[in-house]
Coordinates of N, CA and C in Angstrom, one line a residue:
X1 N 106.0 107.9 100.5 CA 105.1 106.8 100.4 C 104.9 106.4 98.9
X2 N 105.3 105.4 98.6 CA 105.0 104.8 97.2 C 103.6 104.5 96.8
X3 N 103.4 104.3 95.8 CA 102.2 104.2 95.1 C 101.9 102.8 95.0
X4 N 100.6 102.5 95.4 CA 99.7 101.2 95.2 C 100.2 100.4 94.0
X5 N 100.9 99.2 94.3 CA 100.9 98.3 93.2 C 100.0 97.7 93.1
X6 N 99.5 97.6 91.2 CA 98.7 96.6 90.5 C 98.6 95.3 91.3
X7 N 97.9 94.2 91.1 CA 97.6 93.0 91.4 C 98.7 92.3 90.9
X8 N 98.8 92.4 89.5 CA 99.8 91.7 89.2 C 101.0 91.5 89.5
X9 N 101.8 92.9 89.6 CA 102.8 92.8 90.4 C 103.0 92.5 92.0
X10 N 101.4 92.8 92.4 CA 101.6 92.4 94.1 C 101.4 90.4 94.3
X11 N 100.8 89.8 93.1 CA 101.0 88.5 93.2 C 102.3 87.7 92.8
X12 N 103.3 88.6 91.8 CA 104.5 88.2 91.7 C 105.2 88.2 92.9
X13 N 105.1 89.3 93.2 CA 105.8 89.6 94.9 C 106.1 88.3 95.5
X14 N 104.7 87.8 95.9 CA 104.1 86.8 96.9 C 104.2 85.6 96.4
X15 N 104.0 85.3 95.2 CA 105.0 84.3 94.2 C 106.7 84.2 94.6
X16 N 107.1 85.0 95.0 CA 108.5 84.9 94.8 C 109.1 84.7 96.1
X17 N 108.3 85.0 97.2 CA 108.3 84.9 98.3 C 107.8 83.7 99.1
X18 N 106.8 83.2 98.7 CA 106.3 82.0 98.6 C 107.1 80.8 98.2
X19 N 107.7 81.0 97.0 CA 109.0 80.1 96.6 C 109.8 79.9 97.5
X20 N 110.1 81.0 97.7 CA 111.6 80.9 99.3 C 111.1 80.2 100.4
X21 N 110.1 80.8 100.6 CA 109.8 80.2 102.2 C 108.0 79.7 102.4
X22 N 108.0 79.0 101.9 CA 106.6 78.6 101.7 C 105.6 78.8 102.9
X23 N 106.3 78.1 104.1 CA 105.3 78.2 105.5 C 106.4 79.0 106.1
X24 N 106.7 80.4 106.1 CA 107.0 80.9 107.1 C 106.2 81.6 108.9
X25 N 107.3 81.0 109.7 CA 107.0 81.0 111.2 C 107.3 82.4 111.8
X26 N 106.1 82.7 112.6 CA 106.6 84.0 114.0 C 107.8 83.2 114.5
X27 N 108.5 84.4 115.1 CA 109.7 83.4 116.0 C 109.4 83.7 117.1
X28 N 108.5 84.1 117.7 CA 108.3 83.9 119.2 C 108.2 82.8 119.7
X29 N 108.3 82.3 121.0 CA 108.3 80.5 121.2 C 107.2 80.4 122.1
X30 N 106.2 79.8 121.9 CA 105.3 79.6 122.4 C 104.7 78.1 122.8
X31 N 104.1 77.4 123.6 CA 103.4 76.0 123.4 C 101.8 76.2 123.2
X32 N 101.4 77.3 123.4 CA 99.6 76.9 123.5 C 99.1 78.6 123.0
X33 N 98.3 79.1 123.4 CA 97.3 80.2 122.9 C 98.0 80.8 123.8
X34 N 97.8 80.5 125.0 CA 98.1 81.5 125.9 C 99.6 82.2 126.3
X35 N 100.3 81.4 126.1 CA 101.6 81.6 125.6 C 102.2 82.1 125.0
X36 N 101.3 82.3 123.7 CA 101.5 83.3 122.4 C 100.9 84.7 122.8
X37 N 100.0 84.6 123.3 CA 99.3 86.0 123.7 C 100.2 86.7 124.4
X38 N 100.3 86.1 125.6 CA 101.4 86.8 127.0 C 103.0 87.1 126.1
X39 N 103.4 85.9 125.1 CA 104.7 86.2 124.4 C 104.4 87.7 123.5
X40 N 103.4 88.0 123.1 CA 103.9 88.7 121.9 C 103.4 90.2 122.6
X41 N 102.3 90.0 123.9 CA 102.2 91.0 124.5 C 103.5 91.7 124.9
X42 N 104.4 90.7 125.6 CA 105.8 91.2 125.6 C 106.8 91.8 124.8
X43 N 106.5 91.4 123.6 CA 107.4 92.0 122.7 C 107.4 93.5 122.5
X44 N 106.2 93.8 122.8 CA 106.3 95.4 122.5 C 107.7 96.0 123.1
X45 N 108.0 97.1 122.3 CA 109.4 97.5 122.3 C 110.3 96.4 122.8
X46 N 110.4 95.3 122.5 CA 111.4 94.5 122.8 C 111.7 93.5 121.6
X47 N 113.0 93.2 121.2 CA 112.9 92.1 120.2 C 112.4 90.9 120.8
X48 N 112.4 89.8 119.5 CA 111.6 88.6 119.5 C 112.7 87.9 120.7
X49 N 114.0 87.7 120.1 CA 115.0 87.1 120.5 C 115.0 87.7 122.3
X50 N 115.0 88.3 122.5 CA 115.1 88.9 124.1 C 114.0 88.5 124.9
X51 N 112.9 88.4 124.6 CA 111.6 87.9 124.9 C 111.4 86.5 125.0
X52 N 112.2 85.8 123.8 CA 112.7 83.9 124.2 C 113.0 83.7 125.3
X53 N 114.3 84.9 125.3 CA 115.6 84.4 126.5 C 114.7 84.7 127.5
X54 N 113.7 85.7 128.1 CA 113.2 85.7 128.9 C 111.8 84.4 129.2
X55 N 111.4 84.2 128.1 CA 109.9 83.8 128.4 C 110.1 81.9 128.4
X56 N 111.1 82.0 128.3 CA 111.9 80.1 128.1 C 111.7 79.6 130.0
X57 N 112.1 80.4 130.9 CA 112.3 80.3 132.1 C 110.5 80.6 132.7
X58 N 110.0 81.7 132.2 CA 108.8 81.8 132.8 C 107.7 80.7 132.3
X59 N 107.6 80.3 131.1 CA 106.6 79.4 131.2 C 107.3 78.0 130.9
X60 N 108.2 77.6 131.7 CA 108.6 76.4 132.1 C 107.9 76.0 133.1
X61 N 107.2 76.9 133.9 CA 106.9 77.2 135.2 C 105.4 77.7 134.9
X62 N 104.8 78.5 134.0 CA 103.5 78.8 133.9 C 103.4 79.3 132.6
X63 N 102.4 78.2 132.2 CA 101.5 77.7 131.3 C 100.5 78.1 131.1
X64 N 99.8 78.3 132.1 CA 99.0 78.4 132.1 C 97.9 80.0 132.9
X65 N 96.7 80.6 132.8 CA 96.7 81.3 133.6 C 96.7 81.3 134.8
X66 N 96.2 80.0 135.3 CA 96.1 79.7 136.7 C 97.6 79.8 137.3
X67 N 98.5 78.9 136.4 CA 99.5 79.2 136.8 C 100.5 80.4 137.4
X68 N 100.4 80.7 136.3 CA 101.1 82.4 136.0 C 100.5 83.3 137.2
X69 N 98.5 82.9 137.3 CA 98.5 83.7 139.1 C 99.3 83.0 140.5
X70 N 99.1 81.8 140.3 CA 100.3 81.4 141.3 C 101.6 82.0 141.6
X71 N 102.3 82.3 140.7 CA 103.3 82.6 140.6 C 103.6 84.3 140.7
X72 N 102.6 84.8 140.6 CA 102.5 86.2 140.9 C 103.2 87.5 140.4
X73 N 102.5 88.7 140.3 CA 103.3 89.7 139.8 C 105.0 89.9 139.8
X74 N 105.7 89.6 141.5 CA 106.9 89.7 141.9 C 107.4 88.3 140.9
X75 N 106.9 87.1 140.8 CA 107.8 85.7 140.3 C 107.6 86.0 138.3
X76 N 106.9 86.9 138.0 CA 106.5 86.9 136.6 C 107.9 88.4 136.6
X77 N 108.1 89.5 137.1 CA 108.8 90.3 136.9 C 110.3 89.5 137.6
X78 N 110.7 88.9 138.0 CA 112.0 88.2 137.9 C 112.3 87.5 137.1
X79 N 111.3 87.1 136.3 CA 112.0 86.2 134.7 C 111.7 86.8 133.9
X80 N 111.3 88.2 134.0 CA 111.1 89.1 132.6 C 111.9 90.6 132.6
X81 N 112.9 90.7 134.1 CA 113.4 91.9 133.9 C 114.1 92.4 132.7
X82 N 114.8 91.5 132.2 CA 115.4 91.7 131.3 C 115.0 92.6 129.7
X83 N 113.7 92.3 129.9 CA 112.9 93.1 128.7 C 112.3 94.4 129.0
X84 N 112.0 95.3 127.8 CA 111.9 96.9 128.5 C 110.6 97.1 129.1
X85 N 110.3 97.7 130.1 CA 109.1 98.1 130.3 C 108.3 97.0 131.1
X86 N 109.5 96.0 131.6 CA 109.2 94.9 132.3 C 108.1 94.9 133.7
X87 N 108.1 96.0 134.2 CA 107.2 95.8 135.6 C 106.0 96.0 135.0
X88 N 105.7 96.8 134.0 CA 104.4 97.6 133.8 C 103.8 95.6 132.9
X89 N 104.5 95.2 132.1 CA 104.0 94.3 131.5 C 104.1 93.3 132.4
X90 N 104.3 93.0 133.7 CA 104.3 91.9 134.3 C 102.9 92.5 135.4
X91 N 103.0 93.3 135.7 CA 101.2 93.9 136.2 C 99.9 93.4 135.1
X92 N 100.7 93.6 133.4 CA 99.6 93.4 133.1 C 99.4 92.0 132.7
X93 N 100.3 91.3 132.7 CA 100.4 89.6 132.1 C 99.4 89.0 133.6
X94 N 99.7 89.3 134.4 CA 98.8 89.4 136.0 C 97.4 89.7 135.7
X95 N 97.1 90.7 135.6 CA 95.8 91.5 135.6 C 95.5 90.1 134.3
X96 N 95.6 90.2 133.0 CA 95.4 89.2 131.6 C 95.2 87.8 132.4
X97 N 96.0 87.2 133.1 CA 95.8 86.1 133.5 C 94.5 86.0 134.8
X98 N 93.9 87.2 135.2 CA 93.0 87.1 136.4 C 91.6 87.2 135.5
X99 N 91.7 88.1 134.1 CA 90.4 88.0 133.8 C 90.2 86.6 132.4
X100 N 91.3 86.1 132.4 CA 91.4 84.9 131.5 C 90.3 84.1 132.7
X101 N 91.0 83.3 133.6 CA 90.6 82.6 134.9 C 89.0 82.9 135.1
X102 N 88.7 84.4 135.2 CA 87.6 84.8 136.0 C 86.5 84.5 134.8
X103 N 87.0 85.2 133.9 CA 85.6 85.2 132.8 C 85.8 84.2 131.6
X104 N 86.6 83.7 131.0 CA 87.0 82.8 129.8 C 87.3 81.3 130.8
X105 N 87.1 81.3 131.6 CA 87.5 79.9 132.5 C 89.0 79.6 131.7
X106 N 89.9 80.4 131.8 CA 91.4 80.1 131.6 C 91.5 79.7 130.1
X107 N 90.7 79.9 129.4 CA 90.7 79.8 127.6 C 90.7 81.2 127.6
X108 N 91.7 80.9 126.4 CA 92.3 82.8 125.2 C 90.8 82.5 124.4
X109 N 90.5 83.7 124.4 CA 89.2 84.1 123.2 C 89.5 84.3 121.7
X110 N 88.6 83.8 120.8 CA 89.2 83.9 119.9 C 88.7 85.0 118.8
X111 N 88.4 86.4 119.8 CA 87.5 87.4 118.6 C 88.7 88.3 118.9
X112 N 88.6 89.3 118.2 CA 89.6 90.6 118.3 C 89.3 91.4 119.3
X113 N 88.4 91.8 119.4 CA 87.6 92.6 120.5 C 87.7 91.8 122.0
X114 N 87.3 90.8 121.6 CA 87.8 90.1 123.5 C 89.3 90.1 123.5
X115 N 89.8 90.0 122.7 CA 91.3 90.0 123.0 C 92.2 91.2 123.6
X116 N 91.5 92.1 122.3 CA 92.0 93.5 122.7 C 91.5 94.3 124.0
X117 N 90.7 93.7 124.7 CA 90.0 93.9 125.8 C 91.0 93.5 127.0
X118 N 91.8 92.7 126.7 CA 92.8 91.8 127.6 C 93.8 92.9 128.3
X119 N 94.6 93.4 129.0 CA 95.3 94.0 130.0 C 96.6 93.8 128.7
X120 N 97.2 94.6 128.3 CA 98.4 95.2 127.4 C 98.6 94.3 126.2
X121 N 97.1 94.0 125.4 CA 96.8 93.9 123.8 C 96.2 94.9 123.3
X122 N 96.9 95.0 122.4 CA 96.4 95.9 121.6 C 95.9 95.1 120.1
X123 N 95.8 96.0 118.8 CA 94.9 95.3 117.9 C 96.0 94.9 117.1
X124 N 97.1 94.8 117.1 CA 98.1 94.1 116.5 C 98.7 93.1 116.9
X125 N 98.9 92.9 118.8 CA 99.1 91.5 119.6 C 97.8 91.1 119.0
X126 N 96.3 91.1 119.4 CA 95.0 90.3 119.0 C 95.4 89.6 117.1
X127 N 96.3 90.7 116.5 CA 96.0 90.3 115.1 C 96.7 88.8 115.7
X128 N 97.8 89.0 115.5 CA 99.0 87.7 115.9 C 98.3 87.1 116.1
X129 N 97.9 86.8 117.3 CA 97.1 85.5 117.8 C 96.1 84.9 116.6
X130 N 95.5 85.7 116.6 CA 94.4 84.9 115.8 C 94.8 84.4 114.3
X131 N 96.2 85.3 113.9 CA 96.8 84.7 112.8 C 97.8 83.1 113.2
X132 N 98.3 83.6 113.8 CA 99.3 82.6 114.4 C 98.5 81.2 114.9
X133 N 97.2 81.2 115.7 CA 97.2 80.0 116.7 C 95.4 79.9 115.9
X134 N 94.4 80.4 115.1 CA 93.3 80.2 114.6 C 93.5 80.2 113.1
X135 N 95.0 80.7 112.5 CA 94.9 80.6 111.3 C 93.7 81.8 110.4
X136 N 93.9 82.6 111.4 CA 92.7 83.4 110.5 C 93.6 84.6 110.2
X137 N 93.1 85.0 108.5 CA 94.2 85.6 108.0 C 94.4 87.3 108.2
X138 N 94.3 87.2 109.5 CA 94.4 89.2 110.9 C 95.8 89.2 110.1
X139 N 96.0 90.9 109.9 CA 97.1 91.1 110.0 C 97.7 91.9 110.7
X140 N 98.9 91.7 111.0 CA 99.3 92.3 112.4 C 100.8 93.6 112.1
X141 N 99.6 94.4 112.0 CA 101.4 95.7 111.5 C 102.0 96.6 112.0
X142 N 103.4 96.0 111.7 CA 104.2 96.6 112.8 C 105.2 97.5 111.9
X143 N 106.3 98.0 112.8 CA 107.1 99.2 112.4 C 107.8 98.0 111.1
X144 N 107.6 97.1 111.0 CA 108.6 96.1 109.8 C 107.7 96.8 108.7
X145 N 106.4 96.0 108.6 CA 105.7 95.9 108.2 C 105.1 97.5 107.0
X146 N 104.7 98.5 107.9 CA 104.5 99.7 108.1 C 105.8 99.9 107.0
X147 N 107.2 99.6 107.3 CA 108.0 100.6 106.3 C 108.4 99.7 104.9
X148 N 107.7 98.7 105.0 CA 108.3 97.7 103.9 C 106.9 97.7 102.9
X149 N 105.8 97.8 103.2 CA 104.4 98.1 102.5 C 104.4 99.8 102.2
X150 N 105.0 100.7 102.8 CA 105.1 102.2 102.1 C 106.7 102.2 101.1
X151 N 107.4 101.6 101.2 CA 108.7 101.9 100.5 C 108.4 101.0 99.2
X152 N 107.8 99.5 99.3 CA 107.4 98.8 98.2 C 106.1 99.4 97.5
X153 N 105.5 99.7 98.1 CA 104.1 100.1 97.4 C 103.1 99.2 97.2
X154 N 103.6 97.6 98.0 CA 102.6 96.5 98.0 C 100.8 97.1 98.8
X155 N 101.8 97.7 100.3 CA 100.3 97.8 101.1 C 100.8 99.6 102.0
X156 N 101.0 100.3 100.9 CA 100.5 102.0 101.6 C 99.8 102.7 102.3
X157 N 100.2 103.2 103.2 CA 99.2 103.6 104.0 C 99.7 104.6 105.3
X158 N 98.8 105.7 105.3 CA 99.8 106.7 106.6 C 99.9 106.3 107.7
X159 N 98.8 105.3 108.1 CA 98.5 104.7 109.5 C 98.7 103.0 109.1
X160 N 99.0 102.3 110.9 CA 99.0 100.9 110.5 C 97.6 100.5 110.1
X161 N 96.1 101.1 110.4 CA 95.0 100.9 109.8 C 95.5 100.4 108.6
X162 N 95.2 101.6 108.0 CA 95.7 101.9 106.6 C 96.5 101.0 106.0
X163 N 97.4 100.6 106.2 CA 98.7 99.8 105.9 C 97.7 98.2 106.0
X164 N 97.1 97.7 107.4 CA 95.9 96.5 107.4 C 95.0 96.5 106.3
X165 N 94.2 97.8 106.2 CA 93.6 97.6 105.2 C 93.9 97.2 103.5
X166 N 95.3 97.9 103.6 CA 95.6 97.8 102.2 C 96.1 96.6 102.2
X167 N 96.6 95.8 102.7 CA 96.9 94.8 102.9 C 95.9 93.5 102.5
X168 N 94.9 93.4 103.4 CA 93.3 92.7 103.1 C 93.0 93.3 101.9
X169 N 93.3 94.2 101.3 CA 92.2 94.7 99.9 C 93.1 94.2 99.1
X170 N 94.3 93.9 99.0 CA 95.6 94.3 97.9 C 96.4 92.9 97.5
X171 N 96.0 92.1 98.4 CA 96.9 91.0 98.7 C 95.9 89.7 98.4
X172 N 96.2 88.9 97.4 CA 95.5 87.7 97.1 C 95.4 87.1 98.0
X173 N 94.2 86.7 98.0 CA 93.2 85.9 99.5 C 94.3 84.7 100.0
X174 N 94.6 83.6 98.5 CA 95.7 82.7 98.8 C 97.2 82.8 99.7
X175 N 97.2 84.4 99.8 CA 99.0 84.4 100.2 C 98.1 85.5 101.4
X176 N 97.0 85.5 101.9 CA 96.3 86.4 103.2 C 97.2 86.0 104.3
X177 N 97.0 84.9 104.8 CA 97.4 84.0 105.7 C 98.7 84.4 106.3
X178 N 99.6 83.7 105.1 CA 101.4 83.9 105.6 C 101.5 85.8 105.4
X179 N 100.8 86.7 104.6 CA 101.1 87.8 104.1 C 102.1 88.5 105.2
X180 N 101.4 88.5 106.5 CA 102.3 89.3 107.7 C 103.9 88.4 107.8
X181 N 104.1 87.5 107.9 CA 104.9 87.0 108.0 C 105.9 87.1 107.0
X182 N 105.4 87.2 106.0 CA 106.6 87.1 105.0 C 106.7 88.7 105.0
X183 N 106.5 89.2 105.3 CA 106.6 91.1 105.1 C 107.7 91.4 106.2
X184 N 107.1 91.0 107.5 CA 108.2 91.2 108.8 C 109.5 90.5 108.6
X185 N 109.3 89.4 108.2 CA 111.0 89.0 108.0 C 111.4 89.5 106.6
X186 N 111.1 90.4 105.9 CA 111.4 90.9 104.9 C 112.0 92.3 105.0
X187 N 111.1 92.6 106.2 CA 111.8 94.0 107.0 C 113.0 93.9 108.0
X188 N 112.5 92.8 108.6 CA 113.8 92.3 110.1 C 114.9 92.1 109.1
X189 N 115.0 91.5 107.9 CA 116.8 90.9 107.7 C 117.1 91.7 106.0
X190 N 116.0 92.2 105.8 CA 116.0 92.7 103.8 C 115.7 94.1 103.8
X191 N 115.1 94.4 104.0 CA 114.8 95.8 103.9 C 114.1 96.8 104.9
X192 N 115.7 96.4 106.2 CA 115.8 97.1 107.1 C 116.1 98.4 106.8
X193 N 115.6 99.6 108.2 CA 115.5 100.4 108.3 C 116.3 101.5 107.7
X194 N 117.6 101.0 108.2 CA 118.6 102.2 107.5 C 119.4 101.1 106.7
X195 N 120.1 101.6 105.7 CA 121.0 100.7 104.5 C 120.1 99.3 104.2
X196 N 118.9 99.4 103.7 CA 117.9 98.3 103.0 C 119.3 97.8 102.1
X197 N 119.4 96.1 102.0 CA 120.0 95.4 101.8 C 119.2 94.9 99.9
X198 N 119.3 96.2 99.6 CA 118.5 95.6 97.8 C 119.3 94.5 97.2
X199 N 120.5 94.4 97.7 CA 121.1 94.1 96.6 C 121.1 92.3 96.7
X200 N 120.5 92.1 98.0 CA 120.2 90.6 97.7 C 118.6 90.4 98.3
X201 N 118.0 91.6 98.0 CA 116.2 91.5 97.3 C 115.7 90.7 96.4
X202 N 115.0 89.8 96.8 CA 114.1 88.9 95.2 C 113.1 89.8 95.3
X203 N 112.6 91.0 95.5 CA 111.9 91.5 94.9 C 112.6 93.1 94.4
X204 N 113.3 93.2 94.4 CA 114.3 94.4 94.0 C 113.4 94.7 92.8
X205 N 113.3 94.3 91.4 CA 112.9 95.1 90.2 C 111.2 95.2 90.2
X206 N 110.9 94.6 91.0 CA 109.2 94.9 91.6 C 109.3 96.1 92.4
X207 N 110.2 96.3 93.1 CA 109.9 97.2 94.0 C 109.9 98.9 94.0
X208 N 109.0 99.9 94.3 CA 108.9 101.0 93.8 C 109.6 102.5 94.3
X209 N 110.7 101.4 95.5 CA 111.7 102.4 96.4 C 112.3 102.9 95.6
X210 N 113.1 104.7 95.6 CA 113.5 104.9 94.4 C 115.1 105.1 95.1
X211 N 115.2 104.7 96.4 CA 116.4 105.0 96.5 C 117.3 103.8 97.2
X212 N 117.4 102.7 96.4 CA 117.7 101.3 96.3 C 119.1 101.5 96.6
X213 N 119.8 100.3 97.5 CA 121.1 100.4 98.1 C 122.0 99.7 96.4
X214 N 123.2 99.6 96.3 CA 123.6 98.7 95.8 C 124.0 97.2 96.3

């Protein structure tokens, strides 16, 4: 685990990253709140891209919670076999859609706590949402995230807590917002897991990995 970078260097970072991609997007596909919630619930162990190919067919069809109870546990696990751990997350996109309906009258909540209260959210789907569809600057940290903030030394930390918090404490309030975003696709296509791609890093001479690819 690397060592906490200075301010300065963690604003150049986000400077340089900012430059590239000013408003970078989740790539989950979603149209509304609820769609984003049920999509990213899905993602767990599953990539973004496999979760499209499935969730393009399902909420063509349901939209909505009401919907999605219509259509039922069996019609929600036929357009989502394809992704891992498919039945258990189609019980719970079910169960999510019966207490959306019952108690939120079919509106996603917008606290972390009600969210994470939801049938297979946890505090990193809740982050997403509320980053992605309220704009509020939750950070949501995942295995990208987690190894690209200990290898850089931007946001260190033994746990994804840890890694959140350093994150919120470490990271200029102005770049809060996009911060998750630019980190996960920095991990998804740059400084992936095995053979990190340094050598077309814009933040390569910032960064405090000592064991850089060429």
């Amino acid at each position: 685990m690397a060592k906490q970078l200075d301010y300065h260097t963690i604003r150049a970072i986000f400077d340089r990253f900012h430059a590239a991609e000013p408003e970078p997007k989740g790539e989950l596909e979603h149209v509304n709140a609820y769609t984003l919630v049920v999509a990213v619930a899905l993602s767990a162990q599953a990539t973004d891209a496999g979760v499209n190919k499935a969730t393009r067919g399902l909420f063509a069809v349901a939209d909505t919670p009401e919907k999605m109870l219509e259509l039922g546990e069996e019609g929600v696990t036929q357009h989502i076999k394809t992704i891992g751990l498919y039945r258990n997350k189609a019980r719970n996109v079910i169960k999510m859609a019966r207490i959306l309906v019952d108690d939120y009258g079919g509106e996603v909540p917008n606290s972390r706590a009600a969210l994470q209260a939801l049938p297979g959210v946890g505090r990193k789907t809740a982050n997403v949402v509320l980053n992605m569809w309220w704009h509020y600057p939750a950070q949501a940290v995942d295995t990208h995230i987690f190894r690209v903030g200990n290898r850089t030394g931007i946001c260190p930390g033994r746990d994804v807590v840890a890694v959140e918090r350093a994150i919120e404490d470490n990271i200029p309030v102005d770049y809060q917002h996009h911060a998750h975003h630019w980190l996960i696709l920095h991990g998804r296509y740059i400084c992936v897991a095995r053979k990190p791609k340094c050598g077309a890093c814009l933040i390569r001479d910032l960064c405090q990995f000592e064991e850089k690819t060429q």
